[in-house]
mmCIF file of C-alpha atoms and ligand atoms in Angstrom:
data_model
loop_
_atom_site.group_PDB
_atom_site.id
_atom_site.type_symbol
_atom_site.label_atom_id
_atom_site.label_comp_id
_atom_site.label_asym_id
_atom_site.label_seq_id
_atom_site.Cartn_x
_atom_site.Cartn_y
_atom_site.Cartn_z
ATOM 1 C CA MET A 1 84.809 99.735 109.988
ATOM 2 C CA GLU A 2 81.883 97.347 110.114
ATOM 3 C CA ILE A 3 79.104 97.498 107.594
ATOM 4 C CA ASN A 4 75.626 95.973 108.235
ATOM 5 C CA ILE A 5 73.175 95.769 105.447
ATOM 6 C CA ASN A 6 70.019 95.146 107.136
ATOM 7 C CA HIS A 7 67.251 93.839 105.021
ATOM 8 C CA ILE A 8 67.123 96.777 102.396
ATOM 9 C CA SER A 9 65.152 97.064 99.275
ATOM 10 C CA PHE A 10 65.198 99.883 96.763
ATOM 11 C CA GLN A 11 62.842 101.085 94.138
ATOM 12 C CA TYR A 12 63.837 103.558 91.509
ATOM 13 C CA PRO A 13 61.460 106.263 91.007
ATOM 14 C CA ASN A 14 59.962 104.641 88.085
ATOM 15 C CA GLY A 15 58.933 101.695 90.292
ATOM 16 C CA TYR A 16 61.643 99.244 89.097
ATOM 17 C CA PRO A 17 62.670 97.022 92.256
ATOM 18 C CA ALA A 18 66.360 96.925 91.998
ATOM 19 C CA LEU A 19 67.276 95.537 95.531
ATOM 20 C CA ARG A 20 64.832 93.122 97.510
ATOM 21 C CA ASP A 21 65.533 92.347 100.920
ATOM 22 C CA VAL A 22 69.409 92.676 100.697
ATOM 23 C CA HIS A 23 70.958 91.387 104.033
ATOM 24 C CA LEU A 24 74.823 91.361 104.270
ATOM 25 C CA ASN A 25 77.143 91.821 107.028
ATOM 26 C CA ILE A 26 80.780 93.019 106.096
ATOM 27 C CA PRO A 27 83.289 92.956 109.243
ATOM 28 C CA SER A 28 85.805 95.381 109.578
ATOM 29 C CA GLU A 29 89.000 95.186 107.371
ATOM 30 C CA GLN A 30 87.487 92.588 105.224
ATOM 31 C CA HIS A 31 87.744 92.751 101.423
ATOM 32 C CA ILE A 32 84.391 91.718 99.932
ATOM 33 C CA ALA A 33 83.766 91.164 96.428
ATOM 34 C CA LEU A 34 80.560 91.547 94.772
ATOM 35 C CA ILE A 35 79.486 89.772 91.576
ATOM 36 C CA GLY A 36 76.381 89.028 89.475
ATOM 37 C CA HIS A 37 75.405 89.641 86.019
ATOM 38 C CA ASN A 38 74.730 93.044 84.535
ATOM 39 C CA GLY A 39 71.749 94.773 86.020
ATOM 40 C CA CYS A 40 71.488 92.703 89.134
ATOM 41 C CA GLY A 41 71.805 95.735 91.399
ATOM 42 C CA LYS A 42 75.504 95.980 92.349
ATOM 43 C CA THR A 43 75.723 99.630 91.690
ATOM 44 C CA THR A 44 72.619 100.330 93.392
ATOM 45 C CA LEU A 45 73.834 98.517 96.584
ATOM 46 C CA ALA A 46 76.969 100.838 96.434
ATOM 47 C CA ARG A 47 75.182 103.892 96.012
ATOM 48 C CA CYS A 48 73.008 103.000 99.098
ATOM 49 C CA ILE A 49 76.116 102.466 101.137
ATOM 50 C CA LYS A 50 77.722 105.706 99.955
ATOM 51 C CA GLY A 51 74.225 107.430 101.072
ATOM 52 C CA LEU A 52 73.450 108.677 97.517
ATOM 53 C CA LEU A 53 70.345 106.407 97.550
ATOM 54 C CA HIS A 54 68.188 105.775 100.316
ATOM 55 C CA PRO A 55 66.749 102.228 100.990
ATOM 56 C CA THR A 56 62.930 102.175 100.658
ATOM 57 C CA ASN A 57 62.880 99.647 103.494
ATOM 58 C CA GLY A 58 65.597 98.489 106.118
ATOM 59 C CA GLU A 59 68.891 100.393 106.913
ATOM 60 C CA ILE A 60 72.627 100.334 106.624
ATOM 61 C CA LEU A 61 74.642 100.575 109.666
ATOM 62 C CA LEU A 62 78.412 101.665 109.998
ATOM 63 C CA ASP A 63 79.981 100.470 113.018
ATOM 64 C CA GLY A 64 76.515 99.975 114.626
ATOM 65 C CA LYS A 65 75.179 103.380 113.617
ATOM 66 C CA SER A 66 72.357 103.924 111.171
ATOM 67 C CA ILE A 67 73.253 106.161 108.137
ATOM 68 C CA ARG A 68 69.396 107.005 107.508
ATOM 69 C CA ASN A 69 69.685 110.475 109.090
ATOM 70 C CA GLU A 70 73.388 111.013 108.054
ATOM 71 C CA LYS A 71 74.345 113.882 105.750
ATOM 72 C CA ILE A 72 76.320 113.070 102.580
ATOM 73 C CA SER A 73 78.945 115.346 103.761
ATOM 74 C CA SER A 74 79.775 113.179 107.228
ATOM 75 C CA LEU A 75 79.416 110.161 105.385
ATOM 76 C CA ALA A 76 82.012 111.256 102.864
ATOM 77 C CA HIS A 77 84.650 110.882 105.810
ATOM 78 C CA LYS A 78 83.694 107.403 106.254
ATOM 79 C CA VAL A 79 82.965 105.872 102.683
ATOM 80 C CA GLY A 80 84.827 106.369 99.284
ATOM 81 C CA PHE A 81 83.332 105.120 96.175
ATOM 82 C CA VAL A 82 84.915 104.905 92.940
ATOM 83 C CA PHE A 83 82.208 105.226 89.964
ATOM 84 C CA GLN A 84 82.244 102.521 87.648
ATOM 85 C CA HIS A 85 82.207 105.160 84.974
ATOM 86 C CA PRO A 86 84.956 107.858 85.935
ATOM 87 C CA ASP A 87 83.566 110.560 83.830
ATOM 88 C CA ASP A 88 80.593 110.809 86.159
ATOM 89 C CA GLN A 89 83.188 111.789 88.986
ATOM 90 C CA ILE A 90 85.677 113.722 87.146
ATOM 91 C CA PHE A 91 85.214 117.337 86.879
ATOM 92 C CA HIS A 92 88.467 119.255 87.481
ATOM 93 C CA GLN A 93 90.873 120.505 84.854
ATOM 94 C CA THR A 94 94.063 119.059 85.969
ATOM 95 C CA VAL A 95 94.863 115.520 87.646
ATOM 96 C CA TYR A 96 96.152 117.252 90.598
ATOM 97 C CA GLN A 97 93.047 119.570 90.951
ATOM 98 C CA GLU A 98 90.841 116.413 90.614
ATOM 99 C CA VAL A 99 92.772 114.287 93.396
ATOM 100 C CA ALA A 100 93.041 117.410 95.583
ATOM 101 C CA PHE A 101 89.411 118.319 95.694
ATOM 102 C CA GLY A 102 88.247 115.490 98.219
ATOM 103 C CA PRO A 103 90.950 115.925 100.881
ATOM 104 C CA LYS A 104 90.210 119.742 100.677
ATOM 105 C CA ASN A 105 86.505 119.158 101.002
ATOM 106 C CA LEU A 106 87.071 117.065 104.112
ATOM 107 C CA GLY A 107 88.799 119.823 105.709
ATOM 108 C CA MET A 108 92.423 117.956 105.852
ATOM 109 C CA SER A 109 95.014 120.555 107.109
ATOM 110 C CA GLY A 110 97.229 121.640 104.282
ATOM 111 C CA GLU A 111 100.049 119.366 105.054
ATOM 112 C CA VAL A 112 97.947 116.054 105.354
ATOM 113 C CA GLN A 113 96.065 117.070 102.340
ATOM 114 C CA VAL A 114 99.583 117.141 100.329
ATOM 115 C CA GLU A 115 100.813 113.957 101.851
ATOM 116 C CA LYS A 116 97.442 112.129 100.884
ATOM 117 C CA ILE A 117 97.503 113.659 97.415
ATOM 118 C CA LYS A 118 100.989 112.743 96.630
ATOM 119 C CA GLU A 119 100.441 109.207 97.991
ATOM 120 C CA ALA A 120 97.637 108.492 95.971
ATOM 121 C CA LEU A 121 99.178 109.836 92.795
ATOM 122 C CA ALA A 122 102.202 107.432 93.388
ATOM 123 C CA LEU A 123 100.007 104.533 94.081
ATOM 124 C CA THR A 124 98.015 105.076 90.693
ATOM 125 C CA GLY A 125 101.151 105.747 88.745
ATOM 126 C CA LEU A 126 99.862 109.622 88.018
ATOM 127 C CA GLU A 127 102.738 111.415 89.569
ATOM 128 C CA ASN A 128 104.009 112.621 86.182
ATOM 129 C CA GLU A 129 100.271 113.692 85.102
ATOM 130 C CA LYS A 130 99.594 116.365 87.703
ATOM 131 C CA THR A 131 99.111 119.188 85.371
ATOM 132 C CA THR A 132 97.506 117.098 82.576
ATOM 133 C CA HIS A 133 93.913 117.756 81.705
ATOM 134 C CA PRO A 134 92.005 114.430 82.737
ATOM 135 C CA TYR A 135 90.306 114.185 79.293
ATOM 136 C CA ASP A 136 93.734 114.076 77.639
ATOM 137 C CA LEU A 137 93.991 110.730 79.224
ATOM 138 C CA SER A 138 92.685 107.406 78.298
ATOM 139 C CA LEU A 139 89.820 105.974 79.784
ATOM 140 C CA SER A 140 91.862 103.657 81.938
ATOM 141 C CA ALA A 141 94.055 106.423 82.941
ATOM 142 C CA ARG A 142 90.773 108.477 83.938
ATOM 143 C CA LYS A 143 89.874 105.337 86.114
ATOM 144 C CA ARG A 144 92.978 105.855 87.959
ATOM 145 C CA ILE A 145 92.639 109.466 88.721
ATOM 146 C CA ALA A 146 89.084 108.405 90.110
ATOM 147 C CA ILE A 147 90.904 105.873 92.306
ATOM 148 C CA ALA A 148 93.240 108.155 93.227
ATOM 149 C CA SER A 149 90.742 110.972 94.090
ATOM 150 C CA THR A 150 89.012 108.378 96.440
ATOM 151 C CA LEU A 151 92.104 106.965 97.902
ATOM 152 C CA ALA A 152 93.494 110.423 98.885
ATOM 153 C CA MET A 153 90.460 110.979 100.939
ATOM 154 C CA ASP A 154 91.592 107.868 103.441
ATOM 155 C CA THR A 155 88.227 106.749 104.392
ATOM 156 C CA ASP A 156 87.821 103.711 106.456
ATOM 157 C CA ILE A 157 85.479 102.052 103.752
ATOM 158 C CA ILE A 158 86.467 101.942 99.892
ATOM 159 C CA ILE A 159 84.008 100.633 97.351
ATOM 160 C CA PHE A 160 85.529 99.933 93.955
ATOM 161 C CA ASP A 161 82.647 99.699 90.928
ATOM 162 C CA GLU A 162 84.621 97.606 88.387
ATOM 163 C CA PRO A 163 88.020 99.071 88.979
ATOM 164 C CA THR A 164 89.848 96.968 86.222
ATOM 165 C CA ALA A 165 87.530 97.293 83.503
ATOM 166 C CA GLY A 166 89.550 98.282 80.547
ATOM 167 C CA MET A 167 93.031 98.189 82.441
ATOM 168 C CA ASP A 168 96.116 96.814 80.713
ATOM 169 C CA HIS A 169 98.344 94.367 82.844
ATOM 170 C CA LYS A 170 100.712 97.013 84.137
ATOM 171 C CA GLU A 171 97.416 98.859 85.375
ATOM 172 C CA LEU A 172 96.130 95.651 86.729
ATOM 173 C CA THR A 173 99.467 94.973 88.853
ATOM 174 C CA LEU A 174 99.210 98.655 90.195
ATOM 175 C CA MET A 175 95.544 97.761 91.309
ATOM 176 C CA LYS A 176 96.767 94.754 93.427
ATOM 177 C CA VAL A 177 99.273 96.925 94.918
ATOM 178 C CA ILE A 178 96.626 99.468 96.027
ATOM 179 C CA PHE A 179 94.575 96.356 97.437
ATOM 180 C CA GLN A 180 97.538 95.344 99.500
ATOM 181 C CA GLU A 181 98.284 98.724 100.744
ATOM 182 C CA LEU A 182 94.642 99.052 101.655
ATOM 183 C CA ARG A 183 95.052 95.888 103.501
ATOM 184 C CA ASN A 184 97.728 97.291 105.503
ATOM 185 C CA LYS A 185 95.863 100.249 106.287
ATOM 186 C CA LYS A 186 93.036 98.167 107.768
ATOM 187 C CA LYS A 187 90.399 99.500 105.228
ATOM 188 C CA THR A 188 87.446 97.650 104.574
ATOM 189 C CA ILE A 189 86.932 97.112 100.789
ATOM 190 C CA ILE A 190 84.175 96.237 98.540
ATOM 191 C CA THR A 191 85.038 95.508 94.992
ATOM 192 C CA ILE A 192 82.211 95.185 92.487
ATOM 193 C CA SER A 193 83.541 93.116 89.409
ATOM 194 C CA HIS A 194 83.087 90.858 86.407
ATOM 195 C CA ASP A 195 86.767 89.801 86.625
ATOM 196 C CA MET A 196 86.585 86.295 88.498
ATOM 197 C CA ASP A 197 90.244 85.954 88.481
ATOM 198 C CA LEU A 198 90.779 89.215 90.423
ATOM 199 C CA VAL A 199 88.100 88.259 92.726
ATOM 200 C CA LEU A 200 89.208 84.974 93.441
ATOM 201 C CA GLU A 201 92.918 86.223 94.195
ATOM 202 C CA GLN A 202 91.960 89.165 96.175
ATOM 203 C CA SER A 203 88.824 88.894 98.155
ATOM 204 C CA ASP A 204 88.318 87.209 101.612
ATOM 205 C CA GLN A 205 84.453 86.824 101.226
ATOM 206 C CA LEU A 206 82.176 86.621 98.103
ATOM 207 C CA ALA A 207 78.743 88.023 97.747
ATOM 208 C CA ILE A 208 76.753 86.768 94.790
ATOM 209 C CA MET A 209 73.956 88.672 93.470
ATOM 210 C CA ALA A 210 70.879 87.677 91.269
ATOM 211 C CA ALA A 211 67.769 90.096 90.385
ATOM 212 C CA GLY A 212 68.168 92.640 93.232
ATOM 213 C CA GLN A 213 68.948 89.858 95.814
ATOM 214 C CA ILE A 214 72.055 88.464 97.380
ATOM 215 C CA VAL A 215 71.844 84.575 96.631
ATOM 216 C CA LYS A 216 75.047 83.373 98.046
ATOM 217 C CA VAL A 217 77.623 84.724 100.581
ATOM 218 C CA GLY A 218 80.893 82.715 101.801
ATOM 219 C CA ASP A 219 84.532 81.803 101.129
ATOM 220 C CA PRO A 220 85.198 82.708 97.435
ATOM 221 C CA VAL A 221 87.020 79.383 96.849
ATOM 222 C CA ILE A 222 84.079 77.302 98.166
ATOM 223 C CA LEU A 223 81.516 79.603 96.256
ATOM 224 C CA PHE A 224 83.513 78.988 93.243
ATOM 225 C CA ARG A 225 84.116 75.399 93.621
ATOM 226 C CA ASP A 226 80.480 75.050 93.817
ATOM 227 C CA MET A 227 79.801 77.252 90.796
ATOM 228 C CA GLU A 228 82.087 74.984 88.911
ATOM 229 C CA GLU A 229 80.552 71.539 90.213
ATOM 230 C CA ASN A 230 76.988 72.365 90.071
ATOM 231 C CA PHE A 231 75.127 73.929 87.214
ATOM 232 C CA SER A 232 75.655 77.820 87.249
ATOM 233 C CA GLU A 233 74.893 80.482 85.152
ATOM 234 C CA MET A 234 78.128 82.080 86.180
ATOM 235 C CA VAL A 235 81.523 80.524 85.252
ATOM 236 C CA ALA A 236 84.195 80.021 87.802
ATOM 237 C CA PRO A 237 87.716 81.415 87.569
ATOM 238 C CA GLN A 238 90.033 79.482 85.466
ATOM 239 C CA MET A 239 92.315 78.630 88.276
ATOM 240 C CA VAL A 240 89.258 77.039 90.306
ATOM 241 C CA ARG A 241 88.315 75.304 86.867
ATOM 242 C CA LEU A 242 91.832 74.068 86.256
ATOM 243 C CA SER A 243 92.632 73.073 89.899
ATOM 244 C CA GLN A 244 89.325 70.765 89.939
ATOM 245 C CA ARG A 245 90.360 69.032 86.791
ATOM 246 C CA VAL A 246 94.005 68.738 87.396
ATOM 247 C CA LEU A 247 94.777 68.757 91.168
ATOM 248 C CA LYS A 248 94.536 65.413 92.874
ATOM 249 C CA ASN A 249 94.586 66.758 96.547
ATOM 250 C CA ASN A 250 91.282 68.514 96.400
ATOM 251 C CA LYS A 251 93.144 71.865 96.567
ATOM 252 C CA THR A 252 92.261 74.839 94.838
ATOM 253 C CA ALA A 253 94.966 77.420 93.550
ATOM 254 C CA LYS A 254 94.175 81.293 93.693
ATOM 255 C CA THR A 255 97.239 81.887 91.118
ATOM 256 C CA VAL A 256 99.401 80.379 88.681
ATOM 257 C CA ASP A 257 102.422 80.055 90.982
ATOM 258 C CA GLN A 258 100.150 78.607 93.746
ATOM 259 C CA PHE A 259 98.839 76.031 91.410
ATOM 260 C CA VAL A 260 102.332 75.165 90.268
ATOM 261 C CA ASP A 261 103.075 74.826 93.992
ATOM 262 C CA PHE A 262 100.181 72.338 94.643
ATOM 263 C CA LEU A 263 100.975 70.528 91.352
ATOM 264 C CA ILE A 264 104.491 69.505 92.360
ATOM 265 C CA GLN A 265 103.714 68.955 96.126
HETATM 266 N N1 LIG B 301 68.118 105.431 87.571
HETATM 267 C C1 LIG B 301 67.423 104.214 87.339
HETATM 268 N N2 LIG B 301 66.118 104.154 86.975
HETATM 269 C C2 LIG B 301 65.350 103.007 86.839
HETATM 270 N N3 LIG B 301 66.097 101.988 86.967
HETATM 271 C C3 LIG B 301 67.331 101.892 87.035
HETATM 272 C C4 LIG B 301 68.173 103.027 87.187
HETATM 273 N N4 LIG B 301 69.463 102.874 87.640
HETATM 274 C C5 LIG B 301 69.429 101.327 87.412
HETATM 275 N N5 LIG B 301 68.163 101.071 86.931
HETATM 276 C C6 LIG B 301 68.017 99.468 87.015
HETATM 277 O O1 LIG B 301 68.213 98.925 88.274
HETATM 278 C C7 LIG B 301 68.641 97.652 87.922
HETATM 279 C C8 LIG B 301 70.238 97.387 88.700
HETATM 280 O O2 LIG B 301 71.092 98.379 88.132
HETATM 281 P P1 LIG B 301 72.678 98.243 88.631
HETATM 282 O O3 LIG B 301 73.012 99.505 87.925
HETATM 283 O O4 LIG B 301 72.533 98.627 90.189
HETATM 284 O O5 LIG B 301 73.072 97.060 88.174
HETATM 285 P P2 LIG B 301 74.388 96.510 88.241
HETATM 286 O O6 LIG B 301 74.444 95.101 88.802
HETATM 287 O O7 LIG B 301 75.571 97.638 88.873
HETATM 288 O O8 LIG B 301 74.963 96.232 86.529
HETATM 289 P P3 LIG B 301 76.326 96.232 85.837
HETATM 290 O O9 LIG B 301 76.872 94.972 86.153
HETATM 291 O O10 LIG B 301 76.036 96.497 84.233
HETATM 292 O O11 LIG B 301 76.990 97.527 86.351
HETATM 293 C C9 LIG B 301 68.891 97.469 86.319
HETATM 294 O O12 LIG B 301 68.110 96.575 85.857
HETATM 295 C C10 LIG B 301 68.913 98.705 85.753
HETATM 296 O O13 LIG B 301 68.461 98.864 84.809
HETATM 297 MG MG1 LIG B 302 77.002 98.433 87.968
#
């Protein structure tokens, strides 16, 4: 599903202008990463796409249709949003109930519900925690519950707000498998992250935000190379920095394996 963010601005009730004339096009089936310093407006933008906040100016279109007058319940069929803080999202007594809530609410048939829940629990490594109380699990496991709840809803668009913060290596690997699975399913993905290595490896397009605005949009490798070459307040991922210092063929590796390939070519 294509997302068109058409010159939106947003002010919080206290008057703070968190988004200023944000214009961004996200083609269907693309994985876009949204980066920028703390407080630049990433979560606010995600909330607008999910319909939790309404832009003060401008509008957001999904497949050409404005969401301005669309009910939250209707948007829930299209946009999934994994909150930055899982505890803002979790409110059931068991992991299973938590993950089951979305599919049930969307009115999926019993059989489809069971299938979606099972798949989401498997992808997030939670099959053995079905009866566990979410608050008996660690913060990163609760993050995986929030991810599972959203995956189970099988929306065309999925927004991840800082999905890997606090995750260990095993969980990070799970997350990469989830991204691949969503790609296979032709989903449109928005990942908000401070993890530049992840963003470089996983995203097709990069949008850099600063002070409520999108300041740059483009190919992640090109934008990160530019970040490394020119003075920037942000630091490019390790692989980009290393590639630029070491590789002679002007190539940029996204992963360690690719770096070695490029080195010995
Ligand atoms: N409810 C609110 N009322 C007033 N200002 C708010 C509110 N929520 C957020 N803000 C402000 O809006 C700005 C953007 O916040 P937002 O949460 O979108 O940033 P962010 O880019 O997601 O930051 P982070 O990387 O820390 O998650 C910040 O300056 C924040 O303090
Ligand atoms: Mg945020």
